[in-house]
Coordinates of C-alpha atoms and ligand atoms in Angstrom, one line a residue:
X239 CA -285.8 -109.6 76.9
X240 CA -284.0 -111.1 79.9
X241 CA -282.0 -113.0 77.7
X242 CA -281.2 -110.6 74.9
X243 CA -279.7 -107.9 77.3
X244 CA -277.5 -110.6 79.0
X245 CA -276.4 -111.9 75.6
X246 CA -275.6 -108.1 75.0
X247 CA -273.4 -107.4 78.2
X248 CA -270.2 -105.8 77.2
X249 CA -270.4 -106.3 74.0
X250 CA -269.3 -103.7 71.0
X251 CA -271.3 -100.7 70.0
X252 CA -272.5 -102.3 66.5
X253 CA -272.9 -106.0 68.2
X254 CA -275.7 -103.6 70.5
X255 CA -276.9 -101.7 67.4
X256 CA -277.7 -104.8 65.8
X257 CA -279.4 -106.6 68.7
X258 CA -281.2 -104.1 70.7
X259 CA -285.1 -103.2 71.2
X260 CA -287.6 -106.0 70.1
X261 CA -286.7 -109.6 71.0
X262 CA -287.4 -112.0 67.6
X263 CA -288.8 -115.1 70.4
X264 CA -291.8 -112.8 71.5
X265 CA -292.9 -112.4 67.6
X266 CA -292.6 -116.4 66.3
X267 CA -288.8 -115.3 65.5
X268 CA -289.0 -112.8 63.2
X269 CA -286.1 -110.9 63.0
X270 CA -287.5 -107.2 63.1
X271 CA -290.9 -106.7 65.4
X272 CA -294.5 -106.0 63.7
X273 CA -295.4 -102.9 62.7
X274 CA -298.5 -102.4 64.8
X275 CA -300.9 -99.8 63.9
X276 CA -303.1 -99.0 66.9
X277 CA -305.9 -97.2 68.6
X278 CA -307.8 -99.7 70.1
X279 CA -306.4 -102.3 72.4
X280 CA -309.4 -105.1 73.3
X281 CA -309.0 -106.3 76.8
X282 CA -310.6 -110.1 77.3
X283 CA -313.2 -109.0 80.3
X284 CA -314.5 -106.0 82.0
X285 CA -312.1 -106.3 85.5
X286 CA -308.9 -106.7 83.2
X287 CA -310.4 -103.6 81.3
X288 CA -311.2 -101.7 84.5
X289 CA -307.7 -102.4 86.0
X290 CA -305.8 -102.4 82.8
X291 CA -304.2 -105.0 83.4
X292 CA -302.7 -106.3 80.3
X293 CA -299.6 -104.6 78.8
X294 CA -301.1 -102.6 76.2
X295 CA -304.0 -100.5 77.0
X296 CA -304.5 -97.7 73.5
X297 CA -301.9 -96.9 71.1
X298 CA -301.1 -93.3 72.8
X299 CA -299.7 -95.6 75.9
X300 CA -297.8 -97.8 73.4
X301 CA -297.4 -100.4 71.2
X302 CA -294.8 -103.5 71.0
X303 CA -293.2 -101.0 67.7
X304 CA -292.6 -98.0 70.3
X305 CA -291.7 -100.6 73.0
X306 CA -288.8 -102.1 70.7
X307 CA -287.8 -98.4 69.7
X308 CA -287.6 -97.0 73.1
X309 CA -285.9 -100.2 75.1
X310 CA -282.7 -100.1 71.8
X311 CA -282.8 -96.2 72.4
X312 CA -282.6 -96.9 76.6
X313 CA -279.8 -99.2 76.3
X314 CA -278.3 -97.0 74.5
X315 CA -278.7 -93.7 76.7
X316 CA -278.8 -95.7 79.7
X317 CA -281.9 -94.1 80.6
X318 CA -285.0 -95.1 82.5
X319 CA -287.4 -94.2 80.0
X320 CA -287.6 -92.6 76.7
X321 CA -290.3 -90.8 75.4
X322 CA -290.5 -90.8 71.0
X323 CA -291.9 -87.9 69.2
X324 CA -292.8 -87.0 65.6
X325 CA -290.2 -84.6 64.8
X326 CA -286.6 -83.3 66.7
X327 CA -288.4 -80.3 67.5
X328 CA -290.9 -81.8 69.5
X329 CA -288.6 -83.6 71.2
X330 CA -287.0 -80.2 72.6
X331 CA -290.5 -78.5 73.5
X332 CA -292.3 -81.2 75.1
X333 CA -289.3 -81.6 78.0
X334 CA -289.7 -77.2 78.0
X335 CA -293.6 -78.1 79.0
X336 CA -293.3 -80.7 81.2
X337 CA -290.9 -79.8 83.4
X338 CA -291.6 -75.6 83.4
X339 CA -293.9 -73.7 84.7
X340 CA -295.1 -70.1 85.0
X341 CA -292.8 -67.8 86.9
X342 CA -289.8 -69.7 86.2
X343 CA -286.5 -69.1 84.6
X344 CA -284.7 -71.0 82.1
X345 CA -281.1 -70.5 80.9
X346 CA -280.8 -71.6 76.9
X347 CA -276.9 -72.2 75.8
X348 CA -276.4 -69.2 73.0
X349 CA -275.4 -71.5 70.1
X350 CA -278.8 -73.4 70.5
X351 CA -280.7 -74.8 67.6
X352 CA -282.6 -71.7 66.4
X353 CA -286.0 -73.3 66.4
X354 CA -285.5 -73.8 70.1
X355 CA -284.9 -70.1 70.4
X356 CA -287.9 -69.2 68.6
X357 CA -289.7 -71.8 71.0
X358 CA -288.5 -69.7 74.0
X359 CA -289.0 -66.3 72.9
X360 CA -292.6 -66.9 71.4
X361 CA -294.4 -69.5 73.2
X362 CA -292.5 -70.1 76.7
X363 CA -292.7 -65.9 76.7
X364 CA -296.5 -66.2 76.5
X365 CA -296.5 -68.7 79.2
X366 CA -294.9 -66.6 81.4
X367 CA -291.5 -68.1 81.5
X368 CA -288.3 -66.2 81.1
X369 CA -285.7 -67.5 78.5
X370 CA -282.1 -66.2 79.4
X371 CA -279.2 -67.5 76.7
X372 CA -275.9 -68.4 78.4
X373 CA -272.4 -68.2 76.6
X374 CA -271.7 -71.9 75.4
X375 CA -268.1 -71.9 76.9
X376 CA -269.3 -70.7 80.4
X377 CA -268.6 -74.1 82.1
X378 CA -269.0 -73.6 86.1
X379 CA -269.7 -69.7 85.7
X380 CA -273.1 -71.0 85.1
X381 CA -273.6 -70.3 89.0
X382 CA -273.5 -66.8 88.6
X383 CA -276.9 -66.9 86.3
X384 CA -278.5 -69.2 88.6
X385 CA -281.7 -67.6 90.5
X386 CA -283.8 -68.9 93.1
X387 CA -286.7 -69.6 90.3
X388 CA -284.4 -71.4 87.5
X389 CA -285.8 -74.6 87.1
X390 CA -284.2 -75.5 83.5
X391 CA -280.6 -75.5 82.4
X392 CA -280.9 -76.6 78.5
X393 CA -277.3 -77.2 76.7
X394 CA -276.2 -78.6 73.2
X395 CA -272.9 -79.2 72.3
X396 CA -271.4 -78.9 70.3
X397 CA -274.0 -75.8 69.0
X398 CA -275.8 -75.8 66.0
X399 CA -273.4 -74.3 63.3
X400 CA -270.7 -73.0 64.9
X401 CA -269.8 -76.2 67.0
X402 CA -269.2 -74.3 70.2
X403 CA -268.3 -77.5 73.0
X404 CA -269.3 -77.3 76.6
X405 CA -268.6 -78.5 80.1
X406 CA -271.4 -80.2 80.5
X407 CA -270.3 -82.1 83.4
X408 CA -269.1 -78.7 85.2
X409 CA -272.4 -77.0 84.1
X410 CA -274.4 -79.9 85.5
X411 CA -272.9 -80.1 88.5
X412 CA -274.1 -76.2 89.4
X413 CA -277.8 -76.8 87.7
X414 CA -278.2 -80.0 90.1
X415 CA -277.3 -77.6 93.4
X416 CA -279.8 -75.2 92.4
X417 CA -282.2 -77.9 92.1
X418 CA -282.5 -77.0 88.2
X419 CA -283.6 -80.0 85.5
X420 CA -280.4 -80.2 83.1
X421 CA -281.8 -81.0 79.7
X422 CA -279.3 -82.1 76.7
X423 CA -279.8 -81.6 72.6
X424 CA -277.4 -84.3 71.9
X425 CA -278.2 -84.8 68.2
X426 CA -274.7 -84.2 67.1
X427 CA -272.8 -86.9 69.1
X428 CA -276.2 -89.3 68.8
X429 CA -275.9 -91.7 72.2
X430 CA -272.5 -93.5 70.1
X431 CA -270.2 -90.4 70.7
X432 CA -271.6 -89.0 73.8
X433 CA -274.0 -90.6 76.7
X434 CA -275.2 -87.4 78.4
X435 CA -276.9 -89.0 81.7
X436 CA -273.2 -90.1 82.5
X437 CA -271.8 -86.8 82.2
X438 CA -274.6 -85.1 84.7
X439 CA -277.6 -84.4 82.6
X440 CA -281.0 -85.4 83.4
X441 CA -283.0 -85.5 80.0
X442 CA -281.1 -86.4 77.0
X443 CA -283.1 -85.2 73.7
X444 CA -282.0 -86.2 69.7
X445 CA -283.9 -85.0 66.3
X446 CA -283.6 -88.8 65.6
X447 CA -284.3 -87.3 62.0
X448 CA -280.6 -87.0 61.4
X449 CA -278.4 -90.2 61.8
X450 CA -281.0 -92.7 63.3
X451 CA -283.1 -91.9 60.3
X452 CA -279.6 -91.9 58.3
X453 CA -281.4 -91.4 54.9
X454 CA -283.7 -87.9 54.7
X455 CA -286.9 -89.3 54.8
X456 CA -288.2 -89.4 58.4
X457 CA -288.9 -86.3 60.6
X458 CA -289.1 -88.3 64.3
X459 CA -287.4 -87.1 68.0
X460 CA -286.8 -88.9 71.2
X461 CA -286.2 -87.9 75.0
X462 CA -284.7 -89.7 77.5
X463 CA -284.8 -89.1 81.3
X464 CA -282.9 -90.7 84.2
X465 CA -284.8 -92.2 87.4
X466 CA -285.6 -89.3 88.9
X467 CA -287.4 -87.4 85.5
X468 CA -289.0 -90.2 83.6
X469 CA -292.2 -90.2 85.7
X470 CA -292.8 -86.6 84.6
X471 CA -291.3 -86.6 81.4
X472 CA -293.8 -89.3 80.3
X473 CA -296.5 -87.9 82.0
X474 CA -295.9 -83.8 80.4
X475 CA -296.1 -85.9 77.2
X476 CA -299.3 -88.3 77.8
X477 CA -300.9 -85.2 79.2
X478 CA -300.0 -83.4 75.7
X479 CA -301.2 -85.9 73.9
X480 CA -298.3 -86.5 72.0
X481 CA -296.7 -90.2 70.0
X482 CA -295.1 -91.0 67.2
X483 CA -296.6 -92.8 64.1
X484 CA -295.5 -96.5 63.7
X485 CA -294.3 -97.0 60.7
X486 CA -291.8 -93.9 61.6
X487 CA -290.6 -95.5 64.3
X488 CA -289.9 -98.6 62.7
X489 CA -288.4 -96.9 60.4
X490 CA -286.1 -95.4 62.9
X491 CA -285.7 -99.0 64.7
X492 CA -284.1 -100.1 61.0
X493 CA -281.4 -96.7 61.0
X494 CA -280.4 -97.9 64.0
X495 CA -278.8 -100.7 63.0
X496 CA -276.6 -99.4 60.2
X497 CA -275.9 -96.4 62.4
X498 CA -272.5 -97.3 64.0
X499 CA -270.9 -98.0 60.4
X500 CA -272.7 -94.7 58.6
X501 CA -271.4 -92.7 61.4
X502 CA -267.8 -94.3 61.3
X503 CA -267.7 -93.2 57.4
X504 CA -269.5 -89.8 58.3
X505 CA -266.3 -89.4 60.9
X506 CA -263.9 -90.5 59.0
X507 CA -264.8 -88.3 55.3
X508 CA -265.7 -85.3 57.3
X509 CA -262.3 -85.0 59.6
X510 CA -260.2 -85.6 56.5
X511 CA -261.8 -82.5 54.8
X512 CA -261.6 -80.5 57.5
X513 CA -257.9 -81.2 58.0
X514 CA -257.8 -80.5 54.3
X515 CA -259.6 -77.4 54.5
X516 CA -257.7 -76.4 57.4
X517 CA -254.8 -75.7 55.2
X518 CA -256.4 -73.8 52.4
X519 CA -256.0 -69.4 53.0
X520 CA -259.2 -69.0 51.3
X521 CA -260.6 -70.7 54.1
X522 CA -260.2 -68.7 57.9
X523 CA -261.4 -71.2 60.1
X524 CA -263.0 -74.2 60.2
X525 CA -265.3 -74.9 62.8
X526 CA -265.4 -78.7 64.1
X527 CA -264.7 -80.0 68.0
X528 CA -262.2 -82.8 66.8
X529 CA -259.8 -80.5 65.1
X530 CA -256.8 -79.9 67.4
X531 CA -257.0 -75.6 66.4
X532 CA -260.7 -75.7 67.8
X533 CA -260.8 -74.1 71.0
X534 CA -263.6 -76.3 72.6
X535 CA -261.1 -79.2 71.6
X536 CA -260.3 -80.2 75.0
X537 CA -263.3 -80.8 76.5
X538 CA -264.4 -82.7 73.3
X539 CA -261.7 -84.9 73.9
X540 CA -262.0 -85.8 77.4
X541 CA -265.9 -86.6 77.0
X542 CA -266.7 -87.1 73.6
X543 CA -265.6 -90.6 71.7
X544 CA -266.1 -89.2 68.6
X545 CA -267.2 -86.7 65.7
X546 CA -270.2 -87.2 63.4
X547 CA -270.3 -85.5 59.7
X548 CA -271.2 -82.0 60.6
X549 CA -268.8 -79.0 60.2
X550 CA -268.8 -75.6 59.2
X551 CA -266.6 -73.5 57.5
X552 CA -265.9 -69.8 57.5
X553 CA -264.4 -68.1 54.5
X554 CA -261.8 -65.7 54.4
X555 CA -263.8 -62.8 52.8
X556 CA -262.4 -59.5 53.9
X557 CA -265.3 -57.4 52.6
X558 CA -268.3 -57.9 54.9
X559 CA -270.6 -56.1 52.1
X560 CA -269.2 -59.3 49.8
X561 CA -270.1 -62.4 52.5
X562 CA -273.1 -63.1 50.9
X563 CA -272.6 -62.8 47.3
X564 CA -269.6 -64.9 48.3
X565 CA -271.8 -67.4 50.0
X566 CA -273.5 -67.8 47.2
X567 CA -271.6 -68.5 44.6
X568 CA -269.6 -70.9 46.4
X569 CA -273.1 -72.8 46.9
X570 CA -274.5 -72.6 43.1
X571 CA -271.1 -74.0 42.1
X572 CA -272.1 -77.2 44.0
X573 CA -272.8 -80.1 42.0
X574 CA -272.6 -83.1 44.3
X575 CA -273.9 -81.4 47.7
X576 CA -277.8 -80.4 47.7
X577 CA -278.6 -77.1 48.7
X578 CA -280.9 -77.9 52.0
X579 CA -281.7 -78.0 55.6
X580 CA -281.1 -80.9 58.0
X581 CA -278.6 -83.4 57.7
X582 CA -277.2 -87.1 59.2
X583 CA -278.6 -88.6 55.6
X584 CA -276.6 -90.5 52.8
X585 CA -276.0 -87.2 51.0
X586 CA -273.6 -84.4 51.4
X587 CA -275.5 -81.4 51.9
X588 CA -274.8 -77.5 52.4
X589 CA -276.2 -74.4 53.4
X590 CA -275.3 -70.6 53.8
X591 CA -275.6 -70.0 58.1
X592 CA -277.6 -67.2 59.8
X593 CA -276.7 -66.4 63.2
X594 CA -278.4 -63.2 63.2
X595 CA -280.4 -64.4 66.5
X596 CA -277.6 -64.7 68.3
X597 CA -277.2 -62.5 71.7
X598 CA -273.7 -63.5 72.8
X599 CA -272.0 -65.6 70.2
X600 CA -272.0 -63.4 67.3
X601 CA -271.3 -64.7 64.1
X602 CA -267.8 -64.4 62.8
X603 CA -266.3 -61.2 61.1
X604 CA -264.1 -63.0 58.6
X605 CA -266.5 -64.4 56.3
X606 CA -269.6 -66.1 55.5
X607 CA -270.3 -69.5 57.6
X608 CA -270.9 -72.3 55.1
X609 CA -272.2 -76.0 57.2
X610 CA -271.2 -79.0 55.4
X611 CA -273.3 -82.1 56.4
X612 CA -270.0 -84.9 54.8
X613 CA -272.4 -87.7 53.1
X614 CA -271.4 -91.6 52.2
X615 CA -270.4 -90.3 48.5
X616 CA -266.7 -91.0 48.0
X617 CA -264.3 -88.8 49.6
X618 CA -262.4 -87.3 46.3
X619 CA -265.6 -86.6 45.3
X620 CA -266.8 -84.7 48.0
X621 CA -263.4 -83.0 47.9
X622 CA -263.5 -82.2 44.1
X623 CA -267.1 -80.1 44.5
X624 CA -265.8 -78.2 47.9
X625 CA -263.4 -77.2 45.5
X626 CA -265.1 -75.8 42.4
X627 CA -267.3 -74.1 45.3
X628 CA -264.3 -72.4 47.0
X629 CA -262.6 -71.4 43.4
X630 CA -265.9 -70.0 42.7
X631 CA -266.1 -67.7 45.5
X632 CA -262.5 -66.7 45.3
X633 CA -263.8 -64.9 42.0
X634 CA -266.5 -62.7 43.9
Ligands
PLP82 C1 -282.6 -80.8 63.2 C2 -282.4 -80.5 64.7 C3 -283.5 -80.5 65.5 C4 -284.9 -80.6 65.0 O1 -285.2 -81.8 64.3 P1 -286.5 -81.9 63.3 O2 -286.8 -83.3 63.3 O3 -286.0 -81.3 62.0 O4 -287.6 -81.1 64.0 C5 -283.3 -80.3 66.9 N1 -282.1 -80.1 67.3 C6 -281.0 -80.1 66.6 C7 -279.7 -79.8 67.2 C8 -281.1 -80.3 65.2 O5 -280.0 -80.3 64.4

């Protein structure tokens, strides 16, 4: 490896997409490493077997296929260790279990992912742990939720559908005093657009589903801890008994490399229809952290280096007793985008928000929320079907 990661010293994001993880010399040159489908390891003698001393010991501990994942995703997080999961969700709930106990107090960002939410309010509940949601633009204000038993800080930015940013610095900075783990769903950004262990946060988590998969057909998550929380990140998750099938993670291993240039064209097609759709009366806002009108601009700005191909829109309805017949129609006049949950694939995809569970960030009066996952289709195209959808709904 020694040689690989000096050949990749300051080089470009793509030049370190395309070289990281496995290195071809320890596999007779082969460009990508073996898939290795594993229980059993065999050791050559009982003392080596006793002491484990060989690298790999059984498949839960890891195989030169996770190995190669999790060194690409640690160079790319800068992060001690990462742990890889079989879906995004997992990757949010196994950091809740590992580093949580009973009696302790957890403060969720409002404009979380809503499977997270149901996470707290069903399961950590049970366990005796008390979920309390935060506003998303509270920044340093944090300190005024902080108790003596919070142990957990858990942000995403932006948030899930409505693209909220935070001051994730400012908000790590209070979590760290009160001697709170600051935890991090950076799925949006990926590790390209924002690297959350230099900004403060302790445990950076991604549903590598969306752009590390890149094309719809692999549910897979990944944590990464700094120094301090890698030795009980990895063991909450060896205790749970948790890993991630190979050929998923090889499969993840391969987005990886297209990644930087997807998520270039993602950027690039999304922010021109947003600017676009900016302009349009029909629609009242749209919701996405690298438009200047976006009130968490600023902080997007100053930390993020980029946007990926996730916005949402809301309509200009008037009638709330119309938003969803609205909603609707705009979505059944869709011929290009599929009508589906997820995103960071190929394909432009779209789907009618709830925010019903929300506590503090309600969901807008204006209209109906409509999220808009920008595929690799041409632009014009994309444009052409937003259209028919919004001309649709005009009509309702
Ligand atoms: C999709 C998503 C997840 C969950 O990923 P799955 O692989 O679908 O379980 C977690 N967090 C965020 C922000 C997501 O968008």
């Amino acid at each position: 490896m020694n040689d690989m990661k000096s050949k990749l010293d300051g080089a470009g994001i793509n030049t370190r997409l395309a070289h990281s993880g496995n290195n071809p010399r320890e596999f007779h040159g082969f460009v990508n490493p073996p898939v290795v489908h594993a229980s059993t390891v065999l050791f050559p003698d009982a003392h080596t077997m006793e002491t484990r001393g060989q690298k790999y010991s059984y498949g839960t501990r890891g195989t030169p296929t996770s190995d190669a994942l999790a060194d690409a995703i640690n160079a790319l997080e800068g992060s001690e260790g990462t742990i890889l999961l079989p879906s995004g969700l997992a990757a949010v709930t196994v950091p809740f279990l590992a580093f949580l106990s009973s009696g302790d107090h957890a403060l969720i960002v409002d404009s979380v992912y809503g499977p997270t939410r149901h996470f707290c309010d069903t399961m950590l509940k049970r366990l005796g742990i008390e979920a309390e949601y935060y506003d998303p633009e509270i920044g340093a204000g944090i300190e005024t939720l902080m108790r003596p038993n919070t142990k957990l800080v858990h942000t995403e930015a932006p948030g899930s559908n409505t693209f909220e940013m935070q001051d994730i610095g400012a908000i790590s900075a209070v979590a760290h005093r009160h001697g709170a783990v600051v935890t991090m769903d950076n799925t949006w950004a990926t590790p390209l657009f924002f690297r959350p262990l230099d900004h403060g946060v302790d445990i950076s988590i991604h549903a590598a589903t969306k752009y590390p998969s890149g094309h719809s057909d692999v549910l897979f998550g990944t944590v990464s801890a700094n120094k301090e929380c890698w030795p009980r990140l990895w063991d909450g998750n060896f205790t749970l008994g948790m890993c991630a099938a190979p050929d998923d993670a090889y499969q993840i291993l391969r987005g990886l490399r297209t990644m930087g240039i997807r998520l270039e064209r993602h950027q690039d097609s999304a922010l021109e229809l947003a600017r676009w759709l900016e302009t349009r009366d029909d629609v009242a806002r749209v919701l996405h952290p690298a438009l200047e009108s976006f009130p968490g601009h600023e902080i997007w700005k100053r930390d993020f280096t980029g946007a990926s191909g996730i916005f949402s829109i809301v309509l200009a309805a008037g009638d709330p007793a119309r938003f969803k017949a609205k909603a609707h129609a705009f979505l059944d006049a869709l011929r290009l985008f599929g009508l589906g949950y997820s995103w960071g694939g190929f394909e432009s995809l779209a789907v009618h928000v709830n925010l019903s569970d929300r506590t503090i960030r309600k969901a807008p009066t204006e209209g109906p929320v409509l999220r808009l996952q920008i595929g690799l289709e041409d632009v014009a195209d994309i444009r052409k079907d937003i259209e028919a959808g919004l001309a649709a709904a005009a009509v309702v």
